[in-house]
Amino acid sequence: MQIKENYLLKKLNTFGIQAIAKYFVELNSIQEIQEIIKSSHFKNNPYLLLGGGSNILFTKDFDGIVLKINNKGKEIIAVDADNVFLKVQAGEVWESFVDYCILNNWSGIENLALIPGNVGTSPVQNIGAYGVEVKDCIEKVEVLRIADGEIIELNNNECKFGYRNSIFKQEAKNKYIILSVTFKFSKKPTLITHYGDILKELENMFVTPSLENISNAIKNIRRCKLPDYTLTGNAGSFFKNPTVSKEKYEALLIEYPKIRAFPSGNDYKLAAGWLIEKSGWKGKSLGNAAIHHKQALVLINKGNATGNEILALAKAVQHAVLNLFGVELEMEVNVV
Ligand code: EPU
């Protein structure tokens, strides 16, 4: 374990922002994580936990220690007639893990193919796409409690999962380091094909639904709609889809009959991409930051954008949507 000084984080955040960490350390095992939290570098500095760097926007250098969580490993811990239970270390790369499950014919996360990030950060914002959220497959999350170094487990209920939300973004923020996630997958696939263009894409591919075909269909749709962060810096959806009351939705519907919305309990979830597009920002730039021309929910780094340029664009979009629709957009990305 080596603590580096003045470390450039550009390659470690999918926005590709040029931020510098005063101290940086890569942690390849739970032992190293336990060791670092006892160190003076950790105790005497602010710290930042970094997984795949796919949901973070640096607006300044980080004047503290960045911990890159990188412990790897996958272990089957139980199998029964219908399910397999898998304990996966936090530093495993999400995309490869999804492919590994498909190869083994374990079903549950195939609709979450090609999402950038790591296994250990998937519960934090309860990643979701194409009709599935990761919470549907999580049994428990193993964490290290920073206050006393104890390793404890939180079951699915205790994680308080919600739409792009969990205890790790709320009351437990900065209290725990996620070490591993235990998943429950089905050995008998339940295929989820109702969402968006999945069926249409399967038809285009001339294939029938299967774990692998669904995952490939979703990869095709994502590649077509979303920019590749290795070429164009971005962090996926920058905002959450906002929830409004039935009354607010019905009022908007009178004025905007084409508004895209989905029932969500007693409320309605509005498609933020549609709101942003209607506010006129789709494809527009502000300095070196822009709104993606194919998906208005995605902000991109056109080249050498600073975090503050991206943030200024995000605020301009929030302002425009609030002015036009009276709806507040909440950022999904963590701004540091
Ligand atoms: N729409 C527009 N204009 C746009 C973008 C979208 O009118 O520029 C409309 C679409 O026509 C559609 C609706 O908005 O009717 C929803 O669009 P889409 O299916 O692309 O999904 P989304 O709500 O924009 C969410 C997730 C994505 C996830 C997709 C697919 C959030 C914040 N985002 O996007 O997740 O991949 O659904 O399930 O919930 C992410 O979190 O980083 C992410 C990419």
GROMACS .gro file of C-alpha atoms and ligand atoms in nm:
model
  380
    1MET     CA    1   0.000   0.000   0.000
    2GLN     CA    2   0.155   0.324  -0.114
    3ILE     CA    3   0.026   0.672  -0.036
    4LYS     CA    4   0.093   0.901  -0.330
    5GLU     CA    5   0.100   1.281  -0.319
    6ASN     CA    6  -0.053   1.532  -0.562
    7TYR     CA    7  -0.219   1.259  -0.760
    8LEU     CA    8  -0.403   1.339  -1.084
    9LEU     CA    9  -0.758   1.198  -1.082
   10LYS     CA   10  -0.845   1.263  -1.449
   11LYS     CA   11  -0.839   0.894  -1.543
   12LEU     CA   12  -1.028   0.792  -1.230
   13ASN     CA   13  -1.347   0.989  -1.296
   14THR     CA   14  -1.563   0.921  -1.599
   15PHE     CA   15  -1.621   1.297  -1.651
   16GLY     CA   16  -1.245   1.317  -1.714
   17ILE     CA   17  -1.204   1.624  -1.491
   18GLN     CA   18  -0.847   1.735  -1.412
   19ALA     CA   19  -0.863   1.732  -1.033
   20ILE     CA   20  -0.569   1.662  -0.805
   21ALA     CA   21  -0.582   1.474  -0.474
   22LYS     CA   22  -0.340   1.587  -0.203
   23TYR     CA   23  -0.301   1.218  -0.108
   24PHE     CA   24  -0.414   0.908  -0.296
   25VAL     CA   25  -0.404   0.542  -0.205
   26GLU     CA   26  -0.530   0.230  -0.381
   27LEU     CA   27  -0.661  -0.036  -0.143
   28ASN     CA   28  -0.647  -0.389  -0.277
   29SER     CA   29  -0.770  -0.584   0.024
   30ILE     CA   30  -0.988  -0.550   0.331
   31GLN     CA   31  -0.670  -0.563   0.543
   32GLU     CA   32  -0.536  -0.257   0.357
   33ILE     CA   33  -0.866  -0.076   0.415
   34GLN     CA   34  -0.847  -0.159   0.787
   35GLU     CA   35  -0.486  -0.039   0.797
   36ILE     CA   36  -0.547   0.293   0.623
   37ILE     CA   37  -0.825   0.402   0.857
   38LYS     CA   38  -0.581   0.369   1.148
   39SER     CA   39  -0.318   0.582   0.972
   40SER     CA   40  -0.240   0.947   1.051
   41HIS     CA   41  -0.300   1.038   0.684
   42PHE     CA   42  -0.660   0.922   0.724
   43LYS     CA   43  -0.716   1.058   1.074
   44ASN     CA   44  -0.573   1.404   0.999
   45ASN     CA   45  -0.731   1.470   0.660
   46PRO     CA   46  -1.072   1.481   0.495
   47TYR     CA   47  -1.127   1.162   0.298
   48LEU     CA   48  -1.311   1.065  -0.016
   49LEU     CA   49  -1.409   0.712  -0.116
   50LEU     CA   50  -1.374   0.640  -0.485
   51GLY     CA   51  -1.505   0.334  -0.666
   52GLY     CA   52  -1.534   0.345  -1.043
   53GLY     CA   53  -1.560   0.729  -1.042
   54SER     CA   54  -1.872   0.712  -1.257
   55ASN     CA   55  -2.104   0.924  -1.044
   56ILE     CA   56  -1.882   1.207  -0.928
   57LEU     CA   57  -1.808   1.561  -1.044
   58PHE     CA   58  -1.492   1.725  -0.913
   59THR     CA   59  -1.526   2.103  -0.903
   60LYS     CA   60  -1.193   2.154  -0.724
   61ASP     CA   61  -0.881   1.969  -0.617
   62PHE     CA   62  -0.934   1.741  -0.319
   63ASP     CA   63  -0.742   1.866  -0.018
   64GLY     CA   64  -0.734   1.535   0.164
   65ILE     CA   65  -0.690   1.163   0.101
   66VAL     CA   66  -0.870   0.977  -0.179
   67LEU     CA   67  -0.920   0.606  -0.111
   68LYS     CA   68  -0.961   0.401  -0.427
   69ILE     CA   69  -1.145   0.087  -0.318
   70ASN     CA   70  -1.004  -0.195  -0.527
   71ASN     CA   71  -1.050  -0.525  -0.339
   72LYS     CA   72  -1.140  -0.805  -0.583
   73GLY     CA   73  -1.295  -1.148  -0.561
   74LYS     CA   74  -1.618  -1.344  -0.612
   75GLU     CA   75  -1.731  -1.638  -0.402
   76ILE     CA   76  -2.037  -1.861  -0.417
   77ILE     CA   77  -2.155  -1.883  -0.058
   78ALA     CA   78  -2.472  -2.091  -0.102
   79VAL     CA   79  -2.679  -2.262  -0.366
   80ASP     CA   80  -3.031  -2.398  -0.342
   81ALA     CA   81  -3.276  -2.541  -0.594
   82ASP     CA   82  -3.365  -2.200  -0.737
   83ASN     CA   83  -3.095  -1.956  -0.640
   84VAL     CA   84  -2.727  -1.891  -0.611
   85PHE     CA   85  -2.584  -1.656  -0.346
   86LEU     CA   86  -2.267  -1.476  -0.439
   87LYS     CA   87  -2.039  -1.260  -0.224
   88VAL     CA   88  -1.858  -1.008  -0.440
   89GLN     CA   89  -1.579  -0.773  -0.330
   90ALA     CA   90  -1.638  -0.400  -0.372
   91GLY     CA   91  -1.360  -0.336  -0.627
   92GLU     CA   92  -1.497  -0.574  -0.892
   93VAL     CA   93  -1.590  -0.388  -1.211
   94TRP     CA   94  -1.969  -0.388  -1.258
   95GLU     CA   95  -1.975  -0.442  -1.637
   96SER     CA   96  -1.751  -0.751  -1.619
   97PHE     CA   97  -1.948  -0.885  -1.325
   98VAL     CA   98  -2.275  -0.866  -1.523
   99ASP     CA   99  -2.110  -1.055  -1.812
  100TYR     CA  100  -1.978  -1.317  -1.568
  101CYS     CA  101  -2.330  -1.379  -1.430
  102ILE     CA  102  -2.473  -1.417  -1.780
  103LEU     CA  103  -2.199  -1.664  -1.869
  104ASN     CA  104  -2.303  -1.872  -1.567
  105ASN     CA  105  -2.671  -1.839  -1.656
  106TRP     CA  106  -2.754  -1.660  -1.330
  107SER     CA  107  -3.036  -1.415  -1.374
  108GLY     CA  108  -3.108  -1.083  -1.203
  109ILE     CA  109  -2.879  -0.810  -1.330
  110GLU     CA  110  -2.870  -0.873  -1.706
  111ASN     CA  111  -3.074  -0.553  -1.763
  112LEU     CA  112  -2.802  -0.358  -1.582
  113ALA     CA  113  -2.542  -0.437  -1.850
  114LEU     CA  114  -2.282  -0.177  -1.946
  115ILE     CA  115  -2.338   0.051  -1.646
  116PRO     CA  116  -2.001   0.204  -1.557
  117GLY     CA  117  -1.880   0.171  -1.197
  118ASN     CA  118  -1.791  -0.092  -0.941
  119VAL     CA  119  -1.985  -0.356  -0.749
  120GLY     CA  120  -1.921  -0.175  -0.419
  121THR     CA  121  -2.084   0.147  -0.531
  122SER     CA  122  -2.387  -0.019  -0.693
  123PRO     CA  123  -2.590  -0.017  -0.367
  124VAL     CA  124  -2.502   0.345  -0.285
  125GLN     CA  125  -2.724   0.493  -0.552
  126ASN     CA  126  -2.918   0.170  -0.612
  127ILE     CA  127  -2.824   0.165  -0.980
  128GLY     CA  128  -3.113   0.095  -1.212
  129ALA     CA  129  -3.202   0.065  -1.579
  130TYR     CA  130  -3.452  -0.103  -1.810
  131GLY     CA  131  -3.702  -0.205  -1.542
  132VAL     CA  132  -3.451  -0.339  -1.286
  133GLU     CA  133  -3.283  -0.193  -0.979
  134VAL     CA  134  -2.984  -0.359  -0.814
  135LYS     CA  135  -3.174  -0.370  -0.480
  136ASP     CA  136  -3.390  -0.647  -0.631
  137CYS     CA  137  -3.087  -0.882  -0.613
  138ILE     CA  138  -2.905  -0.760  -0.301
  139GLU     CA  139  -2.916  -0.984   0.007
  140LYS     CA  140  -2.675  -0.786   0.224
  141VAL     CA  141  -2.393  -0.537   0.219
  142GLU     CA  142  -2.078  -0.583   0.426
  143VAL     CA  143  -1.931  -0.258   0.554
  144LEU     CA  144  -1.650  -0.132   0.769
  145ARG     CA  145  -1.776   0.118   1.027
  146ILE     CA  146  -1.523   0.400   1.019
  147ALA     CA  147  -1.589   0.518   1.378
  148ASP     CA  148  -1.461   0.196   1.540
  149GLY     CA  149  -1.322  -0.018   1.257
  150GLU     CA  150  -1.588  -0.289   1.315
  151ILE     CA  151  -1.704  -0.496   1.016
  152ILE     CA  152  -2.083  -0.532   1.013
  153GLU     CA  153  -2.353  -0.641   0.769
  154LEU     CA  154  -2.666  -0.454   0.659
  155ASN     CA  155  -2.948  -0.660   0.517
  156ASN     CA  156  -3.158  -0.538   0.224
  157ASN     CA  157  -3.415  -0.364   0.450
  158GLU     CA  158  -3.148  -0.192   0.654
  159CYS     CA  159  -3.001  -0.043   0.336
  160LYS     CA  160  -3.326   0.161   0.295
  161PHE     CA  161  -3.315   0.143  -0.083
  162GLY     CA  162  -3.519   0.386  -0.290
  163TYR     CA  163  -3.505   0.528  -0.641
  164ARG     CA  164  -3.134   0.616  -0.688
  165ASN     CA  165  -3.112   0.625  -0.311
  166SER     CA  166  -3.002   0.427  -0.004
  167ILE     CA  167  -2.888   0.471   0.355
  168PHE     CA  168  -2.535   0.519   0.215
  169LYS     CA  169  -2.642   0.850   0.057
  170GLN     CA  170  -2.839   0.957   0.363
  171GLU     CA  171  -2.779   0.899   0.734
  172ALA     CA  172  -2.488   0.658   0.675
  173LYS     CA  173  -2.305   0.888   0.434
  174ASN     CA  174  -1.930   0.883   0.514
  175LYS     CA  175  -1.986   0.644   0.804
  176TYR     CA  176  -1.914   0.317   0.628
  177ILE     CA  177  -1.679   0.177   0.368
  178ILE     CA  178  -1.855  -0.088   0.161
  179LEU     CA  179  -1.637  -0.400   0.149
  180SER     CA  180  -1.855  -0.651  -0.035
  181VAL     CA  181  -2.207  -0.711  -0.161
  182THR     CA  182  -2.393  -1.043  -0.139
  183PHE     CA  183  -2.632  -1.105  -0.428
  184LYS     CA  184  -2.910  -1.355  -0.479
  185PHE     CA  185  -2.952  -1.463  -0.840
  186SER     CA  186  -3.206  -1.695  -0.994
  187LYS     CA  187  -3.100  -2.014  -1.169
  188LYS     CA  188  -3.430  -2.003  -1.360
  189PRO     CA  189  -3.429  -1.677  -1.554
  190THR     CA  190  -3.721  -1.436  -1.529
  191LEU     CA  191  -3.674  -1.223  -1.837
  192ILE     CA  192  -3.775  -0.856  -1.815
  193THR     CA  193  -3.841  -0.726  -2.164
  194HIS     CA  194  -4.130  -0.482  -2.119
  195TYR     CA  195  -3.918  -0.170  -2.075
  196GLY     CA  196  -3.857   0.081  -2.354
  197ASP     CA  197  -3.716  -0.054  -2.677
  198ILE     CA  198  -3.592  -0.396  -2.556
  199LEU     CA  199  -3.844  -0.601  -2.757
  200LYS     CA  200  -3.793  -0.384  -3.066
  201GLU     CA  201  -3.415  -0.427  -3.041
  202LEU     CA  202  -3.448  -0.808  -2.996
  203GLU     CA  203  -3.657  -0.809  -3.314
  204ASN     CA  204  -3.395  -0.605  -3.499
  205MET     CA  205  -3.135  -0.857  -3.386
  206PHE     CA  206  -3.355  -1.149  -3.511
  207VAL     CA  207  -3.321  -1.327  -3.175
  208THR     CA  208  -3.555  -1.452  -2.905
  209PRO     CA  209  -3.529  -1.332  -2.543
  210SER     CA  210  -3.258  -1.499  -2.334
  211LEU     CA  211  -3.025  -1.365  -2.067
  212GLU     CA  212  -2.750  -1.304  -2.319
  213ASN     CA  213  -2.976  -1.163  -2.591
  214ILE     CA  214  -3.149  -0.920  -2.352
  215SER     CA  215  -2.817  -0.801  -2.221
  216ASN     CA  216  -2.685  -0.757  -2.577
  217ALA     CA  217  -3.003  -0.571  -2.679
  218ILE     CA  218  -2.958  -0.334  -2.383
  219LYS     CA  219  -2.591  -0.286  -2.468
  220ASN     CA  220  -2.694  -0.188  -2.823
  221ILE     CA  221  -2.958   0.058  -2.698
  222ARG     CA  222  -2.717   0.213  -2.448
  223ARG     CA  223  -2.436   0.243  -2.706
  224CYS     CA  224  -2.676   0.416  -2.941
  225LYS     CA  225  -2.818   0.664  -2.684
  226LEU     CA  226  -2.541   0.725  -2.433
  227PRO     CA  227  -2.192   0.861  -2.496
  228ASP     CA  228  -1.893   0.634  -2.429
  229TYR     CA  229  -1.711   0.793  -2.135
  230THR     CA  230  -1.373   0.671  -2.263
  231LEU     CA  231  -1.425   0.906  -2.560
  232THR     CA  232  -1.655   1.175  -2.418
  233GLY     CA  233  -1.650   1.240  -2.044
  234ASN     CA  234  -1.987   1.200  -1.873
  235ALA     CA  235  -2.150   1.040  -1.567
  236GLY     CA  236  -2.468   0.895  -1.717
  237SER     CA  237  -2.788   1.062  -1.602
  238PHE     CA  238  -2.688   1.383  -1.429
  239PHE     CA  239  -3.031   1.439  -1.271
  240LYS     CA  240  -3.293   1.210  -1.119
  241ASN     CA  241  -3.632   1.184  -1.280
  242PRO     CA  242  -3.840   1.412  -1.054
  243THR     CA  243  -4.149   1.292  -0.868
  244VAL     CA  244  -4.453   1.522  -0.857
  245SER     CA  245  -4.801   1.494  -0.707
  246LYS     CA  246  -5.096   1.371  -0.914
  247GLU     CA  247  -5.239   1.727  -0.908
  248LYS     CA  248  -4.916   1.877  -1.038
  249TYR     CA  249  -4.892   1.609  -1.307
  250GLU     CA  250  -5.251   1.668  -1.420
  251ALA     CA  251  -5.193   2.044  -1.438
  252LEU     CA  252  -4.880   1.989  -1.649
  253LEU     CA  253  -5.066   1.742  -1.871
  254ILE     CA  254  -5.324   2.006  -1.964
  255GLU     CA  255  -5.052   2.245  -2.075
  256TYR     CA  256  -4.816   1.977  -2.219
  257PRO     CA  257  -5.025   1.682  -2.344
  258LYS     CA  258  -4.710   1.503  -2.467
  259ILE     CA  259  -4.528   1.511  -2.133
  260ARG     CA  260  -4.362   1.177  -2.054
  261ALA     CA  261  -4.448   1.043  -1.708
  262PHE     CA  262  -4.491   0.715  -1.520
  263PRO     CA  263  -4.713   0.647  -1.215
  264SER     CA  264  -4.504   0.604  -0.900
  265GLY     CA  265  -4.721   0.511  -0.600
  266ASN     CA  266  -4.972   0.795  -0.562
  267ASP     CA  267  -4.739   1.033  -0.745
  268TYR     CA  268  -4.592   1.059  -1.092
  269LYS     CA  269  -4.234   1.037  -1.205
  270LEU     CA  270  -4.160   1.277  -1.491
  271ALA     CA  271  -3.898   1.202  -1.758
  272ALA     CA  272  -3.636   1.468  -1.685
  273GLY     CA  273  -3.486   1.415  -2.033
  274TRP     CA  274  -3.815   1.527  -2.187
  275LEU     CA  275  -3.838   1.834  -1.959
  276ILE     CA  276  -3.481   1.937  -2.046
  277GLU     CA  277  -3.540   1.881  -2.417
  278LYS     CA  278  -3.858   2.093  -2.406
  279SER     CA  279  -3.674   2.367  -2.220
  280GLY     CA  280  -3.452   2.396  -2.528
  281TRP     CA  281  -3.122   2.274  -2.381
  282LYS     CA  282  -3.074   1.943  -2.565
  283GLY     CA  283  -2.748   1.954  -2.764
  284LYS     CA  284  -2.662   2.302  -2.630
  285SER     CA  285  -2.328   2.401  -2.476
  286LEU     CA  286  -2.205   2.633  -2.208
  287GLY     CA  287  -1.829   2.671  -2.237
  288ASN     CA  288  -1.676   2.324  -2.263
  289ALA     CA  289  -1.979   2.152  -2.115
  290ALA     CA  290  -2.278   2.037  -2.317
  291ILE     CA  291  -2.607   1.850  -2.303
  292HIS     CA  292  -2.579   1.529  -2.501
  293HIS     CA  293  -2.760   1.556  -2.835
  294LYS     CA  294  -2.923   1.210  -2.804
  295GLN     CA  295  -3.014   1.202  -2.432
  296ALA     CA  296  -3.082   1.532  -2.257
  297LEU     CA  297  -3.033   1.381  -1.911
  298VAL     CA  298  -2.662   1.336  -1.982
  299LEU     CA  299  -2.413   1.622  -1.943
  300ILE     CA  300  -2.085   1.584  -2.129
  301ASN     CA  301  -1.732   1.717  -2.114
  302LYS     CA  302  -1.659   1.845  -2.463
  303GLY     CA  303  -1.285   1.834  -2.405
  304ASN     CA  304  -1.118   2.026  -2.130
  305ALA     CA  305  -1.421   2.121  -1.926
  306THR     CA  306  -1.368   2.206  -1.562
  307GLY     CA  307  -1.604   2.069  -1.303
  308ASN     CA  308  -1.735   2.420  -1.250
  309GLU     CA  309  -1.826   2.452  -1.618
  310ILE     CA  310  -2.029   2.130  -1.595
  311LEU     CA  311  -2.188   2.254  -1.273
  312ALA     CA  312  -2.275   2.592  -1.428
  313LEU     CA  313  -2.451   2.411  -1.713
  314ALA     CA  314  -2.636   2.186  -1.467
  315LYS     CA  315  -2.757   2.491  -1.275
  316ALA     CA  316  -2.867   2.665  -1.595
  317VAL     CA  317  -3.070   2.357  -1.689
  318GLN     CA  318  -3.225   2.335  -1.341
  319HIS     CA  319  -3.319   2.701  -1.367
  320ALA     CA  320  -3.475   2.661  -1.713
  321VAL     CA  321  -3.682   2.357  -1.611
  322LEU     CA  322  -3.798   2.527  -1.291
  323ASN     CA  323  -3.901   2.839  -1.482
  324LEU     CA  324  -4.090   2.654  -1.752
  325PHE     CA  325  -4.252   2.368  -1.560
  326GLY     CA  326  -4.223   2.466  -1.193
  327VAL     CA  327  -4.036   2.138  -1.133
  328GLU     CA  328  -3.707   2.106  -0.945
  329LEU     CA  329  -3.443   1.872  -1.085
  330GLU     CA  330  -3.227   1.702  -0.823
  331MET     CA  331  -2.871   1.613  -0.919
  332GLU     CA  332  -2.794   1.243  -0.916
  333VAL     CA  333  -2.419   1.292  -0.947
  334ASN     CA  334  -2.214   1.369  -0.634
  335VAL     CA  335  -2.057   1.712  -0.662
  336VAL     CA  336  -1.727   1.742  -0.475
  337EPU     N1  337  -3.670   1.161  -2.336
  337EPU     C1  338  -3.685   1.273  -2.415
  337EPU     N2  339  -3.573   1.343  -2.449
  337EPU     C2  340  -3.449   1.305  -2.410
  337EPU     C3  341  -3.434   1.190  -2.330
  337EPU     C4  342  -3.547   1.119  -2.294
  337EPU     O1  343  -3.796   1.310  -2.454
  337EPU     O2  344  -3.353   1.373  -2.448
  337EPU     C5  345  -3.789   1.081  -2.303
  337EPU     C6  346  -3.786   0.948  -2.380
  337EPU     O3  347  -3.846   0.960  -2.505
  337EPU     C7  348  -3.864   0.857  -2.289
  337EPU     C8  349  -3.838   0.913  -2.150
  337EPU     O4  350  -3.787   1.044  -2.168
  337EPU     O5  351  -4.000   0.866  -2.315
  337EPU     C9  352  -3.742   0.828  -2.069
  337EPU     O6  353  -3.619   0.819  -2.138
  337EPU     P1  354  -3.518   0.693  -2.123
  337EPU     O7  355  -3.593   0.566  -2.144
  337EPU     O8  356  -3.400   0.719  -2.208
  337EPU     O9  357  -3.478   0.689  -1.972
  337EPU     P2  358  -3.444   0.803  -1.866
  337EPU    O10  359  -3.558   0.815  -1.771
  337EPU    O11  360  -3.400   0.928  -1.933
  337EPU    C10  361  -3.349   0.634  -1.694
  337EPU    C11  362  -3.227   0.621  -1.606
  337EPU    C12  363  -3.107   0.572  -1.687
  337EPU    C13  364  -3.143   0.438  -1.749
  337EPU    C14  365  -3.267   0.456  -1.837
  337EPU    C15  366  -3.316   0.327  -1.896
  337EPU    C16  367  -3.254   0.787  -1.431
  337EPU    C17  368  -3.208   0.916  -1.372
  337EPU     N3  369  -3.196   0.748  -1.544
  337EPU    O12  370  -3.321   0.737  -1.788
  337EPU    O13  371  -3.000   0.552  -1.597
  337EPU    O14  372  -3.036   0.387  -1.826
  337EPU    O15  373  -3.375   0.510  -1.757
  337EPU    O16  374  -3.377   0.250  -1.799
  337EPU    O17  375  -3.342   0.723  -1.373
  337EPU    C18  376  -2.810   0.661  -1.501
  337EPU    O18  377  -2.868   0.657  -1.392
  337EPU    O19  378  -2.694   0.709  -1.512
  337EPU    C19  379  -2.877   0.611  -1.620
  337EPU    C20  380  -2.823   0.623  -1.742
   0.00000   0.00000   0.00000
